[in-house]
């Protein structure tokens, strides 16, 4: 199984990137997860020709070839970060590779609540007609206190949260297989 993991922030240091890196290694026997960044994507400017810039075309090709997408988002001011919103605007307006693509949402946050509000907002955005992603229903993975969640080798040390992630990922794999028929 081939998956794309999108780091939902352009911050140099992000526990959402760490979470995706952990998943990439931890689930390597079940899926190949390629991590993609939202860094260096130009600001969305609603081009009249609806032509995507090269960075968007490259990411579109990866999403199209993948079985599913994992988006790991922090929460800034109760919503997703602007760089992630920027990426989704480009994808919705130009190439639309998320249409009918299975998507799993995760989120890591320094605070206690994880990224519950951002994930809810992201689900709403991904439901837009131009995006129309198939978001794994009924599941959330909220990693609070994320600065303390990983050891120096980027291993998730909270066994309950690690087990919860294992179950969530298994649900996502099942979801992908059901969508594929």
PDB file of C-alpha atoms in Angstrom:
ATOM      1  CA  UNK A   1       0.000   0.000   0.000  1.00  0.00           C
ATOM      2  CA  UNK A   2       1.299   3.427  -0.935  1.00  0.00           C
ATOM      3  CA  UNK A   3       0.344   6.483   1.145  1.00  0.00           C
ATOM      4  CA  UNK A   4       1.200  10.162   1.097  1.00  0.00           C
ATOM      5  CA  UNK A   5       1.681  11.918   4.446  1.00  0.00           C
ATOM      6  CA  UNK A   6       1.238  15.683   4.357  1.00  0.00           C
ATOM      7  CA  UNK A   7       2.847  17.769   7.098  1.00  0.00           C
ATOM      8  CA  UNK A   8       0.230  20.446   7.730  1.00  0.00           C
ATOM      9  CA  UNK A   9       2.645  23.205   8.698  1.00  0.00           C
ATOM     10  CA  UNK A  10       5.674  24.969   7.286  1.00  0.00           C
ATOM     11  CA  UNK A  11       7.343  25.194  10.713  1.00  0.00           C
ATOM     12  CA  UNK A  12      10.913  23.884  10.749  1.00  0.00           C
ATOM     13  CA  UNK A  13      10.270  21.954  13.961  1.00  0.00           C
ATOM     14  CA  UNK A  14       6.906  20.232  14.124  1.00  0.00           C
ATOM     15  CA  UNK A  15       5.608  17.331  16.169  1.00  0.00           C
ATOM     16  CA  UNK A  16       3.205  16.677  13.280  1.00  0.00           C
ATOM     17  CA  UNK A  17       6.218  15.943  11.074  1.00  0.00           C
ATOM     18  CA  UNK A  18       7.608  13.768  13.883  1.00  0.00           C
ATOM     19  CA  UNK A  19       4.292  11.917  14.094  1.00  0.00           C
ATOM     20  CA  UNK A  20       4.337  11.200  10.349  1.00  0.00           C
ATOM     21  CA  UNK A  21       7.974  10.091  10.542  1.00  0.00           C
ATOM     22  CA  UNK A  22       7.062   7.748  13.393  1.00  0.00           C
ATOM     23  CA  UNK A  23       4.163   6.362  11.339  1.00  0.00           C
ATOM     24  CA  UNK A  24       6.410   5.973   8.294  1.00  0.00           C
ATOM     25  CA  UNK A  25       8.790   3.725  10.231  1.00  0.00           C
ATOM     26  CA  UNK A  26       6.276   2.053  12.551  1.00  0.00           C
ATOM     27  CA  UNK A  27       3.901   1.000   9.761  1.00  0.00           C
ATOM     28  CA  UNK A  28       6.614   0.225   7.169  1.00  0.00           C
ATOM     29  CA  UNK A  29       5.540  -3.420   7.013  1.00  0.00           C
ATOM     30  CA  UNK A  30       1.984  -2.366   6.083  1.00  0.00           C
ATOM     31  CA  UNK A  31       2.492   0.655   3.835  1.00  0.00           C
ATOM     32  CA  UNK A  32       5.065   2.865   2.184  1.00  0.00           C
ATOM     33  CA  UNK A  33       4.419   6.376   3.477  1.00  0.00           C
ATOM     34  CA  UNK A  34       6.044   9.236   1.577  1.00  0.00           C
ATOM     35  CA  UNK A  35       6.109  12.444   3.603  1.00  0.00           C
ATOM     36  CA  UNK A  36       5.384  15.660   1.697  1.00  0.00           C
ATOM     37  CA  UNK A  37       5.757  19.212   2.936  1.00  0.00           C
ATOM     38  CA  UNK A  38       3.625  22.319   2.451  1.00  0.00           C
ATOM     39  CA  UNK A  39       6.786  24.427   2.485  1.00  0.00           C
ATOM     40  CA  UNK A  40       7.697  26.324  -0.669  1.00  0.00           C
ATOM     41  CA  UNK A  41       4.220  26.208  -2.167  1.00  0.00           C
ATOM     42  CA  UNK A  42       3.425  29.605  -3.654  1.00  0.00           C
ATOM     43  CA  UNK A  43       0.593  31.624  -2.194  1.00  0.00           C
ATOM     44  CA  UNK A  44      -2.708  30.783  -3.871  1.00  0.00           C
ATOM     45  CA  UNK A  45      -3.627  33.521  -6.344  1.00  0.00           C
ATOM     46  CA  UNK A  46      -6.625  32.058  -8.219  1.00  0.00           C
ATOM     47  CA  UNK A  47      -5.004  31.950 -11.668  1.00  0.00           C
ATOM     48  CA  UNK A  48      -7.451  32.640 -14.481  1.00  0.00           C
ATOM     49  CA  UNK A  49      -6.208  29.651 -16.492  1.00  0.00           C
ATOM     50  CA  UNK A  50      -6.545  27.276 -13.481  1.00  0.00           C
ATOM     51  CA  UNK A  51      -3.005  26.082 -14.113  1.00  0.00           C
ATOM     52  CA  UNK A  52      -1.242  24.650 -11.083  1.00  0.00           C
ATOM     53  CA  UNK A  53       2.345  25.608 -10.293  1.00  0.00           C
ATOM     54  CA  UNK A  54       4.967  22.863 -10.606  1.00  0.00           C
ATOM     55  CA  UNK A  55       4.957  22.071  -6.845  1.00  0.00           C
ATOM     56  CA  UNK A  56       1.209  21.401  -6.986  1.00  0.00           C
ATOM     57  CA  UNK A  57       1.509  19.285 -10.137  1.00  0.00           C
ATOM     58  CA  UNK A  58       4.216  17.159  -8.501  1.00  0.00           C
ATOM     59  CA  UNK A  59       2.168  16.656  -5.342  1.00  0.00           C
ATOM     60  CA  UNK A  60      -0.924  15.929  -7.436  1.00  0.00           C
ATOM     61  CA  UNK A  61       0.935  13.146  -9.242  1.00  0.00           C
ATOM     62  CA  UNK A  62       1.959  11.623  -5.903  1.00  0.00           C
ATOM     63  CA  UNK A  63      -1.567  11.843  -4.464  1.00  0.00           C
ATOM     64  CA  UNK A  64      -3.075  10.383  -7.633  1.00  0.00           C
ATOM     65  CA  UNK A  65      -0.682   7.412  -7.536  1.00  0.00           C
ATOM     66  CA  UNK A  66      -1.253   6.794  -3.809  1.00  0.00           C
ATOM     67  CA  UNK A  67      -3.890   4.575  -2.241  1.00  0.00           C
ATOM     68  CA  UNK A  68      -4.583   7.176   0.418  1.00  0.00           C
ATOM     69  CA  UNK A  69      -3.445  10.369   2.131  1.00  0.00           C
ATOM     70  CA  UNK A  70      -2.639  11.128   5.758  1.00  0.00           C
ATOM     71  CA  UNK A  71      -2.818  14.791   6.750  1.00  0.00           C
ATOM     72  CA  UNK A  72      -1.223  15.666  10.074  1.00  0.00           C
ATOM     73  CA  UNK A  73      -2.264  19.124  11.177  1.00  0.00           C
ATOM     74  CA  UNK A  74      -1.404  21.317  14.121  1.00  0.00           C
ATOM     75  CA  UNK A  75      -4.019  23.668  15.473  1.00  0.00           C
ATOM     76  CA  UNK A  76      -3.448  27.407  15.236  1.00  0.00           C
ATOM     77  CA  UNK A  77      -6.193  29.645  16.620  1.00  0.00           C
ATOM     78  CA  UNK A  78      -8.759  26.805  16.538  1.00  0.00           C
ATOM     79  CA  UNK A  79      -8.165  25.947  12.874  1.00  0.00           C
ATOM     80  CA  UNK A  80      -5.637  24.534  10.424  1.00  0.00           C
ATOM     81  CA  UNK A  81      -2.479  26.498   9.593  1.00  0.00           C
ATOM     82  CA  UNK A  82      -2.531  28.896   6.637  1.00  0.00           C
ATOM     83  CA  UNK A  83       0.047  26.877   4.616  1.00  0.00           C
ATOM     84  CA  UNK A  84      -2.223  23.797   4.730  1.00  0.00           C
ATOM     85  CA  UNK A  85      -5.233  25.885   3.740  1.00  0.00           C
ATOM     86  CA  UNK A  86      -3.134  27.344   0.912  1.00  0.00           C
ATOM     87  CA  UNK A  87      -2.302  23.856  -0.366  1.00  0.00           C
ATOM     88  CA  UNK A  88      -5.944  22.765  -0.241  1.00  0.00           C
ATOM     89  CA  UNK A  89      -7.012  25.905  -2.127  1.00  0.00           C
ATOM     90  CA  UNK A  90      -4.530  25.112  -4.907  1.00  0.00           C
ATOM     91  CA  UNK A  91      -5.668  21.483  -5.103  1.00  0.00           C
ATOM     92  CA  UNK A  92      -9.359  22.428  -5.115  1.00  0.00           C
ATOM     93  CA  UNK A  93      -8.989  25.105  -7.773  1.00  0.00           C
ATOM     94  CA  UNK A  94      -6.650  23.290 -10.140  1.00  0.00           C
ATOM     95  CA  UNK A  95      -5.946  19.550 -10.097  1.00  0.00           C
ATOM     96  CA  UNK A  96      -8.496  18.107  -7.606  1.00  0.00           C
ATOM     97  CA  UNK A  97      -6.552  14.904  -6.758  1.00  0.00           C
ATOM     98  CA  UNK A  98      -8.315  14.399  -3.425  1.00  0.00           C
ATOM     99  CA  UNK A  99     -11.689  13.668  -5.018  1.00  0.00           C
ATOM    100  CA  UNK A 100     -12.783  10.227  -3.812  1.00  0.00           C
ATOM    101  CA  UNK A 101      -9.338   9.643  -2.268  1.00  0.00           C
ATOM    102  CA  UNK A 102      -9.294   8.031   1.213  1.00  0.00           C
ATOM    103  CA  UNK A 103      -7.911  10.489   3.771  1.00  0.00           C
ATOM    104  CA  UNK A 104      -6.870   9.972   7.380  1.00  0.00           C
ATOM    105  CA  UNK A 105      -6.487  13.003   9.637  1.00  0.00           C
ATOM    106  CA  UNK A 106      -4.077  13.111  12.560  1.00  0.00           C
ATOM    107  CA  UNK A 107      -2.864  15.956  14.685  1.00  0.00           C
ATOM    108  CA  UNK A 108      -0.264  16.704  17.315  1.00  0.00           C
ATOM    109  CA  UNK A 109      -0.375  19.676  19.624  1.00  0.00           C
ATOM    110  CA  UNK A 110       1.615  20.977  22.566  1.00  0.00           C
ATOM    111  CA  UNK A 111      -1.596  21.464  24.580  1.00  0.00           C
ATOM    112  CA  UNK A 112      -3.900  18.974  26.238  1.00  0.00           C
ATOM    113  CA  UNK A 113      -6.687  18.958  23.624  1.00  0.00           C
ATOM    114  CA  UNK A 114      -4.621  17.831  20.673  1.00  0.00           C
ATOM    115  CA  UNK A 115      -5.990  19.306  17.474  1.00  0.00           C
ATOM    116  CA  UNK A 116      -9.691  18.602  17.874  1.00  0.00           C
ATOM    117  CA  UNK A 117     -10.966  21.911  16.482  1.00  0.00           C
ATOM    118  CA  UNK A 118      -8.525  21.943  13.570  1.00  0.00           C
ATOM    119  CA  UNK A 119      -9.455  18.370  12.667  1.00  0.00           C
ATOM    120  CA  UNK A 120     -13.162  19.215  12.701  1.00  0.00           C
ATOM    121  CA  UNK A 121     -12.501  22.214  10.486  1.00  0.00           C
ATOM    122  CA  UNK A 122     -10.294  20.163   8.158  1.00  0.00           C
ATOM    123  CA  UNK A 123     -13.070  17.580   7.770  1.00  0.00           C
ATOM    124  CA  UNK A 124     -15.427  20.382   6.702  1.00  0.00           C
ATOM    125  CA  UNK A 125     -12.918  21.724   4.202  1.00  0.00           C
ATOM    126  CA  UNK A 126     -12.221  18.284   2.729  1.00  0.00           C
ATOM    127  CA  UNK A 127     -15.968  17.864   2.191  1.00  0.00           C
ATOM    128  CA  UNK A 128     -16.060  20.837  -0.212  1.00  0.00           C
ATOM    129  CA  UNK A 129     -17.305  19.866  -3.703  1.00  0.00           C
ATOM    130  CA  UNK A 130     -13.956  20.711  -5.289  1.00  0.00           C
ATOM    131  CA  UNK A 131     -12.035  18.539  -2.829  1.00  0.00           C
ATOM    132  CA  UNK A 132     -14.587  15.799  -2.055  1.00  0.00           C
ATOM    133  CA  UNK A 133     -12.101  13.628  -0.140  1.00  0.00           C
ATOM    134  CA  UNK A 134     -13.280  10.422   1.496  1.00  0.00           C
ATOM    135  CA  UNK A 135     -12.282  11.126   5.088  1.00  0.00           C
ATOM    136  CA  UNK A 136     -12.179   8.118   7.391  1.00  0.00           C
ATOM    137  CA  UNK A 137     -15.437   8.512   9.321  1.00  0.00           C
ATOM    138  CA  UNK A 138     -15.898   8.356  13.064  1.00  0.00           C
ATOM    139  CA  UNK A 139     -12.231   8.445  14.001  1.00  0.00           C
ATOM    140  CA  UNK A 140      -9.814  11.051  15.298  1.00  0.00           C
ATOM    141  CA  UNK A 141      -6.235  10.784  16.430  1.00  0.00           C
ATOM    142  CA  UNK A 142      -5.462  13.593  18.830  1.00  0.00           C
ATOM    143  CA  UNK A 143      -1.959  13.674  20.268  1.00  0.00           C
ATOM    144  CA  UNK A 144      -1.815  16.228  23.066  1.00  0.00           C
ATOM    145  CA  UNK A 145       1.346  17.220  24.949  1.00  0.00           C
ATOM    146  CA  UNK A 146       3.228  16.275  21.816  1.00  0.00           C
ATOM    147  CA  UNK A 147       6.546  17.739  22.972  1.00  0.00           C
ATOM    148  CA  UNK A 148       6.687  14.997  25.613  1.00  0.00           C
ATOM    149  CA  UNK A 149       5.133  12.272  23.412  1.00  0.00           C
ATOM    150  CA  UNK A 150       8.321  11.207  21.588  1.00  0.00           C
ATOM    151  CA  UNK A 151      11.713  10.113  22.840  1.00  0.00           C
ATOM    152  CA  UNK A 152      14.989  11.307  21.322  1.00  0.00           C
ATOM    153  CA  UNK A 153      14.666   8.639  18.580  1.00  0.00           C
ATOM    154  CA  UNK A 154      11.186   9.966  17.603  1.00  0.00           C
ATOM    155  CA  UNK A 155       9.418   6.921  19.017  1.00  0.00           C
ATOM    156  CA  UNK A 156       5.957   7.477  20.488  1.00  0.00           C
ATOM    157  CA  UNK A 157       6.496   6.648  24.167  1.00  0.00           C
ATOM    158  CA  UNK A 158       2.902   6.804  25.422  1.00  0.00           C
ATOM    159  CA  UNK A 159       1.794   3.176  25.007  1.00  0.00           C
ATOM    160  CA  UNK A 160      -1.916   4.065  25.107  1.00  0.00           C
ATOM    161  CA  UNK A 161      -1.518   6.650  22.333  1.00  0.00           C
ATOM    162  CA  UNK A 162       0.670   4.241  20.337  1.00  0.00           C
ATOM    163  CA  UNK A 163      -1.988   1.519  20.615  1.00  0.00           C
ATOM    164  CA  UNK A 164      -4.702   4.021  19.657  1.00  0.00           C
ATOM    165  CA  UNK A 165      -2.673   4.981  16.573  1.00  0.00           C
ATOM    166  CA  UNK A 166      -2.212   1.295  15.670  1.00  0.00           C
ATOM    167  CA  UNK A 167      -5.992   0.789  15.797  1.00  0.00           C
ATOM    168  CA  UNK A 168      -6.676   3.992  13.853  1.00  0.00           C
ATOM    169  CA  UNK A 169      -4.187   3.032  11.145  1.00  0.00           C
ATOM    170  CA  UNK A 170      -5.694  -0.473  10.873  1.00  0.00           C
ATOM    171  CA  UNK A 171      -9.116   1.158  10.429  1.00  0.00           C
ATOM    172  CA  UNK A 172      -7.677   3.370   7.685  1.00  0.00           C
ATOM    173  CA  UNK A 173      -6.173   0.400   5.846  1.00  0.00           C
ATOM    174  CA  UNK A 174      -9.559  -1.375   6.032  1.00  0.00           C
ATOM    175  CA  UNK A 175     -11.276   1.795   4.808  1.00  0.00           C
ATOM    176  CA  UNK A 176      -8.927   2.049   1.829  1.00  0.00           C
ATOM    177  CA  UNK A 177      -9.540  -1.588   0.924  1.00  0.00           C
ATOM    178  CA  UNK A 178     -13.313  -1.098   1.099  1.00  0.00           C
ATOM    179  CA  UNK A 179     -13.137   2.030  -1.060  1.00  0.00           C
ATOM    180  CA  UNK A 180     -11.005   0.210  -3.634  1.00  0.00           C
ATOM    181  CA  UNK A 181     -13.627  -2.569  -3.693  1.00  0.00           C
TER     182      UNK A 181
END
